[in-house]
Coordinates of C-alpha atoms in Angstrom, one line a residue:
Chain Z
M1 CA -62.8 35.4 163.5
S2 CA -64.8 36.4 160.2
A3 CA -65.3 33.2 159.0
A4 CA -67.1 30.0 160.2
P5 CA -65.0 28.1 161.8
D6 CA -65.6 25.0 160.4
L7 CA -64.6 25.9 157.5
A8 CA -60.5 25.0 159.2
F9 CA -60.4 22.1 158.4
A10 CA -62.3 22.1 154.7
T11 CA -60.3 20.2 152.1
V12 CA -59.2 22.2 148.8
A13 CA -62.4 20.6 146.6
E14 CA -64.8 21.4 149.9
L15 CA -63.8 24.9 150.0
G16 CA -64.0 25.0 145.9
T17 CA -67.6 24.1 146.0
A18 CA -67.8 26.4 148.9
I19 CA -66.8 29.4 147.1
R20 CA -68.5 28.8 143.7
S21 CA -72.2 27.9 145.2
G22 CA -71.2 31.7 147.0
A23 CA -71.3 29.7 150.2
V24 CA -68.1 31.7 151.5
S25 CA -66.0 33.5 149.6
P26 CA -62.2 34.0 149.1
T27 CA -62.2 37.1 150.7
E28 CA -63.3 35.5 153.9
L29 CA -61.8 32.5 153.5
A30 CA -58.4 34.5 152.6
T31 CA -59.1 36.8 155.9
F32 CA -59.9 33.6 158.2
S33 CA -56.5 32.0 156.7
L34 CA -54.8 35.2 157.7
E35 CA -56.4 35.5 160.9
R36 CA -56.0 32.4 162.1
L37 CA -52.6 31.6 161.1
D38 CA -51.9 34.8 163.3
S39 CA -53.5 33.5 165.9
V40 CA -53.0 29.6 166.0
G41 CA -50.1 29.7 163.7
R42 CA -48.5 31.8 165.5
S43 CA -49.0 29.8 168.5
L44 CA -47.5 27.0 167.3
N45 CA -43.8 28.6 166.0
A46 CA -45.2 28.2 162.3
V47 CA -45.0 31.4 161.1
A48 CA -42.3 33.1 159.7
T49 CA -44.4 35.9 157.1
L50 CA -48.1 36.7 157.0
T51 CA -48.9 37.6 153.3
P52 CA -51.9 40.4 153.7
E53 CA -51.6 42.6 151.1
R54 CA -50.8 40.3 148.8
A55 CA -53.6 37.7 150.2
M56 CA -56.0 40.4 150.0
A57 CA -55.3 41.5 146.2
A58 CA -54.9 37.6 145.2
A59 CA -58.5 36.9 146.5
R60 CA -60.0 40.2 145.1
R61 CA -58.9 39.3 142.5
A62 CA -60.0 35.9 142.2
E63 CA -63.5 36.7 143.1
D64 CA -63.6 39.6 140.6
E65 CA -62.0 36.4 137.9
L66 CA -64.9 33.9 139.2
A67 CA -67.6 36.5 139.4
A68 CA -66.8 37.0 135.6
G69 CA -66.9 33.7 134.8
V70 CA -63.5 32.8 134.7
D71 CA -62.4 29.8 136.8
R72 CA -58.8 29.0 137.0
G73 CA -59.4 25.2 138.8
P74 CA -59.7 23.9 142.1
L75 CA -57.2 26.2 143.7
H76 CA -58.8 29.2 142.1
G77 CA -59.2 31.7 145.5
I78 CA -57.8 28.5 148.0
P79 CA -55.3 30.1 150.5
Y80 CA -52.5 28.2 151.9
G81 CA -48.6 28.8 153.2
A82 CA -45.7 28.1 151.6
K83 CA -42.1 27.1 152.9
D84 CA -40.1 29.7 154.1
L85 CA -37.1 29.3 151.6
L86 CA -39.3 29.9 148.4
A87 CA -38.5 32.8 147.3
T88 CA -41.7 35.9 147.4
I89 CA -41.2 39.4 146.4
D90 CA -42.2 41.8 148.1
Y91 CA -41.9 39.9 151.8
P92 CA -38.2 37.6 153.3
T93 CA -37.5 34.4 152.4
S94 CA -35.8 33.8 155.5
W95 CA -35.3 30.1 155.5
G96 CA -35.1 29.3 158.8
A97 CA -32.3 31.0 159.5
A98 CA -31.4 34.1 161.6
P99 CA -28.7 35.1 159.3
F100 CA -30.9 35.4 156.5
R101 CA -34.1 37.0 158.6
D102 CA -34.5 40.0 156.1
Q103 CA -33.1 38.3 153.3
Q104 CA -35.3 39.7 150.0
F105 CA -35.2 38.3 146.4
A106 CA -36.8 40.2 143.1
R107 CA -38.5 37.2 141.5
D108 CA -41.3 34.3 143.0
A109 CA -40.2 31.4 142.8
E110 CA -41.6 29.0 140.1
V111 CA -43.9 27.0 142.5
I112 CA -45.1 30.2 143.7
R113 CA -45.5 31.8 140.1
R114 CA -47.2 28.8 139.0
L115 CA -49.8 28.9 142.5
D116 CA -50.4 32.2 141.5
E117 CA -51.4 31.1 137.9
A118 CA -53.8 28.6 139.8
G119 CA -55.7 31.3 141.1
A120 CA -54.5 30.1 144.9
V121 CA -54.1 32.9 147.3
L122 CA -50.7 33.1 149.4
A123 CA -51.3 33.9 152.8
G124 CA -48.3 33.1 154.1
K125 CA -44.4 31.9 154.2
L126 CA -44.1 29.2 156.8
S127 CA -41.7 28.1 159.0
M128 CA -38.9 26.0 158.9
V129 CA -35.6 23.7 160.1
E130 CA -32.7 26.5 160.0
I131 CA -31.3 25.7 156.1
A132 CA -33.8 22.5 156.0
G133 CA -31.9 20.7 158.0
G134 CA -28.8 20.5 156.3
F135 CA -26.4 21.7 159.4
G136 CA -27.1 18.8 161.0
Y137 CA -29.7 19.8 164.5
E138 CA -30.0 17.3 167.1
Q139 CA -33.6 19.0 168.3
A140 CA -35.6 20.8 167.8
N141 CA -35.4 24.6 168.7
A142 CA -33.1 25.0 165.9
A143 CA -35.3 27.4 163.7
F144 CA -34.7 31.4 164.5
N145 CA -38.4 31.7 165.6
G146 CA -38.7 28.6 167.5
P147 CA -39.0 24.8 167.4
G148 CA -42.2 23.7 165.5
I149 CA -44.9 22.5 167.6
C150 CA -47.1 20.0 166.3
A151 CA -50.6 20.7 165.8
W152 CA -51.9 17.6 168.2
G153 CA -49.8 17.8 170.7
R154 CA -48.2 21.0 172.2
D155 CA -45.3 19.6 173.8
S156 CA -44.4 17.4 171.0
W157 CA -42.2 18.6 167.2
A158 CA -43.8 19.0 164.7
G159 CA -41.4 17.2 162.8
G160 CA -39.0 19.0 159.5
S161 CA -37.8 20.7 158.4
S162 CA -41.3 21.7 157.1
S163 CA -42.8 22.5 160.4
G164 CA -44.9 25.5 159.6
S165 CA -46.3 23.4 156.5
G166 CA -47.2 20.7 158.6
S167 CA -48.8 22.1 162.0
A168 CA -50.5 25.2 159.9
V169 CA -52.1 23.1 157.8
A170 CA -52.9 20.5 160.7
A171 CA -54.0 23.3 162.6
G172 CA -56.7 24.4 160.1
C173 CA -55.0 27.6 158.9
V174 CA -55.0 26.6 155.5
P175 CA -55.9 24.2 153.5
F176 CA -52.8 23.5 152.0
A177 CA -49.0 24.3 152.4
I178 CA -46.1 23.8 149.9
G179 CA -43.0 21.9 151.8
T180 CA -40.0 20.6 150.3
E181 CA -37.5 17.1 150.8
T182 CA -34.3 16.4 150.0
W183 CA -34.9 13.3 153.0
G184 CA -37.9 13.0 155.0
S185 CA -38.8 17.0 155.1
I186 CA -41.9 16.3 153.6
L187 CA -42.8 12.9 155.1
C188 CA -41.6 13.4 158.8
P189 CA -44.1 16.6 159.4
S190 CA -46.9 15.2 157.2
S191 CA -46.7 11.9 159.8
F192 CA -46.4 13.9 162.9
N193 CA -49.3 15.9 162.3
G194 CA -51.7 13.8 160.5
L195 CA -51.9 15.0 157.2
A196 CA -51.4 13.5 153.6
G197 CA -48.0 14.9 152.4
L198 CA -46.3 13.9 148.5
R199 CA -42.9 13.9 147.7
P200 CA -42.7 14.0 143.6
T201 CA -40.5 12.2 142.0
Y202 CA -37.3 14.3 142.0
G203 CA -37.5 16.6 138.5
L204 CA -41.3 16.8 138.4
V205 CA -41.5 20.4 139.4
S206 CA -39.5 23.3 139.3
R207 CA -36.5 24.2 141.8
E208 CA -36.4 27.6 140.5
G209 CA -36.7 30.3 143.2
A210 CA -36.4 27.3 146.1
M211 CA -33.3 28.0 148.2
A212 CA -30.8 25.1 147.0
L213 CA -29.3 22.0 149.8
S214 CA -28.5 19.3 147.7
W215 CA -29.2 20.2 144.3
T216 CA -29.7 16.1 143.1
M217 CA -32.4 15.4 146.3
D218 CA -34.1 18.4 146.5
K219 CA -38.4 18.2 145.5
I220 CA -41.5 20.1 146.3
G221 CA -44.5 18.7 147.0
P222 CA -47.8 19.4 148.3
M223 CA -49.3 18.7 152.2
G224 CA -53.3 18.7 152.8
H225 CA -55.5 16.9 154.5
T226 CA -56.2 14.4 151.5
P227 CA -55.4 12.6 148.3
G228 CA -57.3 14.6 145.7
D229 CA -55.9 18.0 147.3
C230 CA -52.2 17.2 146.5
Q231 CA -53.4 15.8 143.1
A232 CA -54.8 19.4 142.4
V233 CA -51.4 21.1 143.6
L234 CA -50.1 18.8 141.9
G235 CA -51.7 20.0 139.0
A236 CA -50.2 23.5 139.3
I237 CA -46.7 23.4 140.2
A238 CA -45.8 20.6 138.3
G239 CA -43.6 21.2 135.3
N240 CA -45.5 18.7 133.1
D241 CA -48.7 16.8 132.6
D242 CA -47.0 13.1 132.1
W243 CA -48.0 12.0 135.4
A244 CA -51.3 12.6 135.7
L245 CA -51.4 10.3 132.4
A246 CA -49.9 7.6 133.3
E247 CA -51.9 4.6 133.5
R248 CA -51.3 1.5 135.8
A249 CA -52.0 -2.2 134.4
P250 CA -56.1 -2.9 135.5
G251 CA -56.7 -5.4 137.8
P252 CA -56.9 -5.3 141.6
Y253 CA -53.6 -3.3 143.4
R254 CA -50.3 -5.2 144.1
I255 CA -48.8 -3.7 146.7
A256 CA -45.3 -4.9 148.3
V257 CA -45.1 -4.5 152.1
L258 CA -40.9 -3.5 153.0
A259 CA -39.6 -6.5 155.1
G260 CA -38.7 -5.5 159.0
S261 CA -40.1 -2.2 158.7
A262 CA -42.8 -1.9 161.1
R263 CA -39.8 -3.7 163.8
E264 CA -38.8 -1.3 166.6
A265 CA -41.4 0.3 165.6
Q266 CA -43.2 2.0 168.8
P267 CA -45.8 -0.2 169.4
E268 CA -48.8 1.2 168.2
V269 CA -47.4 2.4 165.0
A270 CA -46.6 -1.2 164.1
T271 CA -50.1 -2.0 165.3
N272 CA -51.4 0.4 163.2
F273 CA -49.3 -0.6 160.7
A274 CA -51.2 -3.9 160.4
A275 CA -54.2 -2.9 160.7
A276 CA -53.9 -1.0 156.9
L277 CA -51.9 -4.1 155.9
D278 CA -55.3 -5.2 156.4
V279 CA -57.8 -3.1 155.2
L280 CA -55.1 -2.8 151.8
S281 CA -55.7 -6.4 151.3
D282 CA -59.3 -5.6 150.9
I283 CA -58.4 -3.5 147.9
G284 CA -55.1 -5.6 146.3
T285 CA -52.6 -8.2 146.8
L286 CA -50.0 -7.6 149.3
E287 CA -46.9 -9.2 149.0
E288 CA -43.3 -9.1 151.5
V289 CA -40.7 -7.8 150.0
A290 CA -37.3 -6.5 150.8
L291 CA -34.2 -3.7 149.6
A292 CA -31.3 -4.6 148.5
S293 CA -29.6 -5.6 151.7
E294 CA -26.0 -5.2 149.7
M295 CA -27.0 -1.7 148.4
P296 CA -25.8 1.3 150.8
W297 CA -28.2 3.5 150.5
D298 CA -27.9 5.7 153.6
A299 CA -24.1 6.0 153.2
A300 CA -24.7 7.5 149.7
A301 CA -27.8 9.1 149.8
S302 CA -26.1 10.7 153.3
V303 CA -22.7 11.9 151.0
I304 CA -24.5 13.0 148.8
V305 CA -26.5 15.6 150.9
M306 CA -23.1 16.3 152.7
A307 CA -21.1 17.3 149.5
E308 CA -24.0 19.3 147.9
A309 CA -25.4 20.6 151.3
A310 CA -21.3 22.1 152.0
S311 CA -20.4 23.1 148.3
A312 CA -24.0 25.1 148.6
F313 CA -23.0 26.6 151.4
E314 CA -19.3 27.3 151.3
E315 CA -19.2 30.8 151.7
F316 CA -21.5 30.4 154.3
I317 CA -19.6 28.0 156.6
V318 CA -16.2 29.3 155.5
S319 CA -17.0 32.5 156.4
G320 CA -18.0 32.8 160.1
E321 CA -21.9 33.6 159.2
S322 CA -22.8 29.8 160.0
Q323 CA -22.4 30.7 163.7
E324 CA -25.5 32.7 164.3
L325 CA -27.5 29.7 163.8
T326 CA -29.7 28.6 166.4
A327 CA -29.7 25.1 167.3
P328 CA -25.3 25.5 169.0
E329 CA -24.8 21.8 166.9
D330 CA -25.6 23.6 163.3
R331 CA -23.1 26.7 164.5
A332 CA -19.8 23.9 163.0
G333 CA -22.5 21.2 161.6
L334 CA -21.6 20.8 158.6
H335 CA -17.6 22.2 158.8
H336 CA -16.9 18.8 157.8
A337 CA -18.1 17.9 154.7
L338 CA -15.5 21.0 153.4
A339 CA -12.7 18.4 153.6
L340 CA -15.4 15.0 151.9
P341 CA -12.7 13.9 149.4
A342 CA -14.2 14.4 146.0
V343 CA -13.6 10.2 145.3
D344 CA -16.3 10.1 147.8
Y345 CA -18.9 11.5 146.7
L346 CA -18.3 10.5 142.9
R347 CA -18.7 7.1 144.7
A348 CA -21.8 8.1 145.9
L349 CA -22.9 8.9 142.7
R350 CA -22.0 6.2 141.0
I351 CA -24.1 3.8 143.6
R352 CA -27.1 5.8 142.9
R353 CA -26.9 5.2 139.0
K354 CA -26.9 1.4 140.1
A355 CA -29.5 1.8 143.4
M356 CA -32.1 3.5 141.0
R357 CA -31.8 0.4 138.9
A358 CA -31.6 -1.6 141.5
L359 CA -34.9 0.0 143.2
D360 CA -37.0 0.4 140.3
E361 CA -36.2 -3.6 139.9
T362 CA -37.7 -4.0 142.9
L363 CA -40.9 -2.5 142.3
T364 CA -41.5 -3.2 138.9
G365 CA -45.1 -5.2 139.4
F366 CA -46.4 -3.5 142.3
D367 CA -48.3 -0.5 142.2
A368 CA -46.7 0.8 145.5
M369 CA -44.6 -0.4 147.8
V370 CA -46.0 0.4 152.2
A371 CA -44.5 1.3 155.1
P372 CA -44.9 3.4 158.3
T373 CA -43.9 6.5 157.5
M374 CA -42.2 7.2 160.7
P375 CA -41.2 4.5 163.1
Y376 CA -43.1 6.6 165.8
V377 CA -45.5 9.3 166.6
A378 CA -43.6 13.0 167.0
I379 CA -41.7 13.1 169.3
P380 CA -41.1 15.6 172.6
L381 CA -40.1 19.1 171.8
Q382 CA -37.8 19.0 174.8
D383 CA -36.2 15.2 173.3
R384 CA -32.9 15.3 171.8
F385 CA -32.7 13.3 168.3
D386 CA -30.3 11.0 169.3
T387 CA -32.5 9.6 172.3
W388 CA -35.3 8.6 168.9
F389 CA -33.1 8.9 165.5
G390 CA -29.6 7.1 167.2
R391 CA -31.9 4.0 167.8
E392 CA -31.4 0.5 166.0
R393 CA -34.7 0.4 163.5
G394 CA -36.1 -1.2 161.1
P395 CA -35.5 -1.1 157.3
S396 CA -37.4 2.1 156.3
L397 CA -37.8 3.6 152.4
G398 CA -36.8 7.2 153.6
A399 CA -33.3 7.0 152.6
A400 CA -33.6 4.3 149.0
G401 CA -36.6 6.5 147.6
N402 CA -34.8 9.7 148.0
L403 CA -31.0 8.9 147.3
C404 CA -33.3 7.6 144.0
G405 CA -35.7 10.3 143.7
V406 CA -38.5 8.3 143.2
P407 CA -42.4 9.9 144.7
S408 CA -43.8 8.5 147.6
I409 CA -46.8 9.6 149.3
T410 CA -47.5 9.3 153.3
V411 CA -51.9 9.7 154.9
M412 CA -52.8 9.4 158.5
N413 CA -53.6 5.2 159.8
G414 CA -54.1 6.3 163.6
L415 CA -53.3 8.0 166.7
G416 CA -50.5 6.4 168.6
A417 CA -48.6 7.6 172.4
R418 CA -50.2 10.3 173.4
G419 CA -53.3 9.9 170.9
L420 CA -50.0 11.5 168.4
P421 CA -50.9 10.6 164.8
T422 CA -49.4 8.1 162.5
G423 CA -48.5 7.3 159.4
L424 CA -48.8 5.5 156.4
E425 CA -46.2 5.9 152.8
F426 CA -46.8 4.4 149.4
M427 CA -43.5 4.6 147.5
G428 CA -43.9 4.3 143.9
R429 CA -41.8 4.3 140.8
A430 CA -40.5 7.1 139.2
G431 CA -43.4 9.1 137.9
S432 CA -46.5 7.1 139.6
E433 CA -47.8 9.5 141.4
R434 CA -51.3 8.9 139.3
T435 CA -51.2 5.7 141.2
L436 CA -49.9 6.8 144.4
L437 CA -52.6 9.1 145.1
E438 CA -55.2 6.9 143.7
L439 CA -54.1 3.8 145.8
A440 CA -54.1 6.6 148.9
E441 CA -56.8 8.0 148.2
R442 CA -58.9 4.5 148.0
Y443 CA -57.4 3.8 151.3
Q444 CA -59.0 7.3 151.9
S445 CA -62.1 6.2 151.0
V446 CA -62.5 3.0 153.6
T447 CA -60.4 4.7 156.2
D448 CA -61.9 8.2 158.4
W449 CA -58.1 8.9 159.9
H450 CA -58.3 12.0 157.6
T451 CA -61.5 13.3 159.4
R452 CA -59.9 13.3 162.8
H453 CA -58.9 16.7 163.4
P454 CA -56.5 17.7 167.0
E455 CA -58.1 19.9 169.5
L456 CA -56.5 23.2 169.5
G457 CA -57.1 24.8 173.4
A458 CA -59.9 27.7 174.7
G459 CA -61.2 29.2 172.1
Q460 CA -59.6 27.5 169.2
K461 CA -61.8 24.2 169.5
A462 CA -61.8 22.8 166.4
M463 CA -66.0 22.1 165.0
G464 CA -67.3 20.5 162.1
K465 CA -65.2 18.2 161.2
T466 CA -65.5 15.1 165.0
Q467 CA -64.7 12.2 166.2
Chain G
M1 CA -17.8 2.5 169.2
R2 CA -21.6 1.9 167.3
Y3 CA -22.8 3.7 164.5
F4 CA -26.4 3.5 163.5
A5 CA -28.1 4.9 160.2
A6 CA -31.1 6.5 161.2
Q7 CA -33.9 8.4 159.3
G8 CA -34.4 12.1 160.4
C9 CA -35.9 14.8 158.8
D10 CA -33.6 16.0 156.1
F11 CA -30.6 16.1 156.8
G12 CA -31.8 14.4 160.5
Y13 CA -30.4 11.1 159.2
R14 CA -26.9 11.3 160.8
M15 CA -24.8 8.9 162.1
I16 CA -24.9 8.6 166.0
A17 CA -21.9 7.1 168.1
I18 CA -24.4 5.2 171.1
A19 CA -21.6 4.6 172.9
G20 CA -21.5 8.2 173.4
R21 CA -17.7 8.8 173.1
F22 CA -15.0 8.8 170.4
A23 CA -12.0 7.9 172.8
E24 CA -11.1 4.8 170.4
F25 CA -12.2 5.5 167.6
G26 CA -11.7 3.5 164.5
R27 CA -10.6 0.3 166.9
E28 CA -13.8 -1.2 166.4
I29 CA -16.1 0.1 164.4
D30 CA -19.6 -2.7 164.9
V31 CA -21.6 -1.5 161.5
R32 CA -25.3 -1.7 161.1
R33 CA -25.9 -4.7 158.3
S34 CA -23.0 -4.6 155.2
D35 CA -23.5 -1.2 155.4
M36 CA -20.0 -0.8 157.3
A37 CA -17.2 -2.4 157.5
T38 CA -15.6 -3.1 161.1
R39 CA -11.5 -2.1 161.7
D40 CA -10.3 -4.1 164.2
D41 CA -6.3 -3.3 164.4
D42 CA -4.8 -0.7 165.5
S43 CA -2.8 0.6 162.3
D44 CA -6.3 1.4 161.1
S45 CA -7.0 3.5 164.0
E46 CA -3.9 5.4 164.3
G47 CA -4.6 5.8 160.2
M48 CA -8.0 7.1 161.3
L49 CA -6.6 9.9 163.8
S50 CA -4.7 10.6 161.5
D51 CA -6.7 11.3 159.2
V52 CA -9.0 13.0 161.4
A53 CA -7.0 15.3 162.4
A54 CA -5.8 16.0 158.5
R55 CA -9.5 16.9 157.3
L56 CA -9.9 19.0 160.7
G57 CA -6.6 21.1 159.7
L58 CA -7.9 21.3 156.4
I59 CA -10.8 23.3 157.5
E60 CA -9.4 24.5 160.2
T61 CA -7.0 26.3 157.8
R62 CA -10.1 28.0 155.5
I63 CA -12.1 29.0 157.9
A64 CA -12.5 32.9 159.4
Q65 CA -13.8 32.4 162.6
P66 CA -11.6 29.6 165.0
L67 CA -13.8 26.8 166.7
T68 CA -14.3 26.5 170.3
E69 CA -12.7 23.5 171.3
E70 CA -16.2 22.3 172.0
Q71 CA -17.4 22.7 168.2
R72 CA -13.7 21.0 167.3
D73 CA -14.9 18.1 169.4
E74 CA -18.0 18.0 167.7
V75 CA -15.8 18.8 163.7
R76 CA -13.9 15.5 164.9
N77 CA -16.7 13.3 165.8
R78 CA -19.1 14.3 162.2
I79 CA -15.5 13.7 160.7
S80 CA -15.1 10.3 161.8
R81 CA -18.6 9.4 160.4
S82 CA -18.2 11.4 157.1
I83 CA -15.3 8.8 157.1
A84 CA -17.2 5.8 158.4
L85 CA -19.7 6.2 155.5
G86 CA -16.9 6.1 153.2
V87 CA -16.2 3.1 154.2
A88 CA -19.8 2.1 153.3
L89 CA -19.6 3.1 150.0
R90 CA -17.1 1.0 149.7
T91 CA -18.0 -2.1 150.3
Y92 CA -20.0 -2.1 147.6
P93 CA -18.4 -2.7 145.1
L94 CA -17.2 -0.7 141.7
T95 CA -16.2 -1.0 138.6
N96 CA -14.4 1.5 136.0
A97 CA -17.4 1.2 133.5
D98 CA -19.7 2.1 135.9
E99 CA -20.4 5.9 135.7
P100 CA -21.5 8.2 138.5
E101 CA -25.4 9.8 137.9
I102 CA -24.3 13.1 136.2
G103 CA -26.6 15.0 133.7
L104 CA -24.4 17.3 131.4
V105 CA -26.2 18.6 128.8
P106 CA -23.4 21.3 126.7
Y107 CA -25.1 24.7 126.2
R108 CA -26.4 25.2 122.9
G109 CA -27.1 28.5 123.0
N110 CA -30.8 31.1 123.0
D111 CA -30.2 31.0 118.8
R112 CA -30.9 27.3 118.5

């Protein structure tokens, strides 16, 4: 490695300070990230394509600009990875799927363009579940370059569909990555890999140049070590500053606790959630709250995703190209939605309008609603999902949050079964990113879970950041 | 047959038949909370089977590559699940005044 190994787990903020103090240069950082992605990252199946030419050019540009007194902000000279559904010129954008492995686009996605403008250094395109999981995969081996492997345990799944984004950041390859979420795909891999992951309000970050799975459910957001880093990234990629200007009412935080959300969770998840509530009770007031039980959150979200995904990929399905997908269950996984009645889709959209108002009403008066991000730790690589996802579980925030397009952030709140991370989710009203980020940052300021990092095997042990 | 809505990762949610078999689909759907309705008579069962068959027939007229038998079974399973979702959506009452969340912004051209 060309740079000190303790750079592996440095935050964006720490690296920015190091760059400006001259302790490390953008080209050293870029070289470090490229080498680590190529070694550790590939061992976790986190890398789709490295972008060394682009990275070194951007790093040199950052060095020249900073030396000339041009400072583009907190991401200037910072390496990052982008989920491989974001278009990048000169490199493939595979969508995680064998039929698209050589696909190229003529323009960068808007998010990539904005990160370029902010001076960030794209080090690689990161692996993902094929077609962002839209074809109904039921096990981890659902990407053409292999199952995403959790940085904390090589016998465990990285989560999805932003698998590579999760494991690459957790393994210290890049300090932040861009993921996307239709339903769970930022929060799940962030939770499984012990990261801070932010799903912004729907529409805040442009989807131009990003693969569309579900037009009204897809969101793009940052994954990093801290809420502060997520905030710095959001500042660069968001389409407006309204979120940053939104202020909360003064006084202690008012936190809603999703009733029953730890029910049926793994014991350690429940224990860690209870411990997190103890911490939060020192930060603000807690009140147990239930989501409207009569609202068919899951059904509405499911039908919307099915219908939109089947339409977005109609030609791909009808032509038979989907038969080349990696996971056998994906090959005919969306065929059923070709016959989904329009009245079902429209009914889901009609329910959505009422659901948004109902959710906002529930969240009004609170700064955030909290719940365990996932009811279990990263699942074993060889297990089929119905062993886990099919179990009866307590309520969760995923369906309601994604159906209604509201933001959520997850942060690590402990270690659970098999020594793997557990996550704490904060969900808020539309446009409440600033409050969520501040609250999550406040939680991290009185805990130290975010300073824990995985052991990565012989010769790759993390140093500098220890338990 | 028991359906459970499960949060997953992106389209990792799924309605999963815990019993693992669909031989009697439609005879009784045991639903999770108020999200789904219960069916318990034979006419509903026949209707369900007929619906599944009709949808599968429609799908197979459209696709270029025939499904394997295993795939046809899985497509039937997933059709059943989406039918169940439709049932769940209809447990929530709507009136004519309840409009869908669709944003139409008429295009005005670049010169306006």
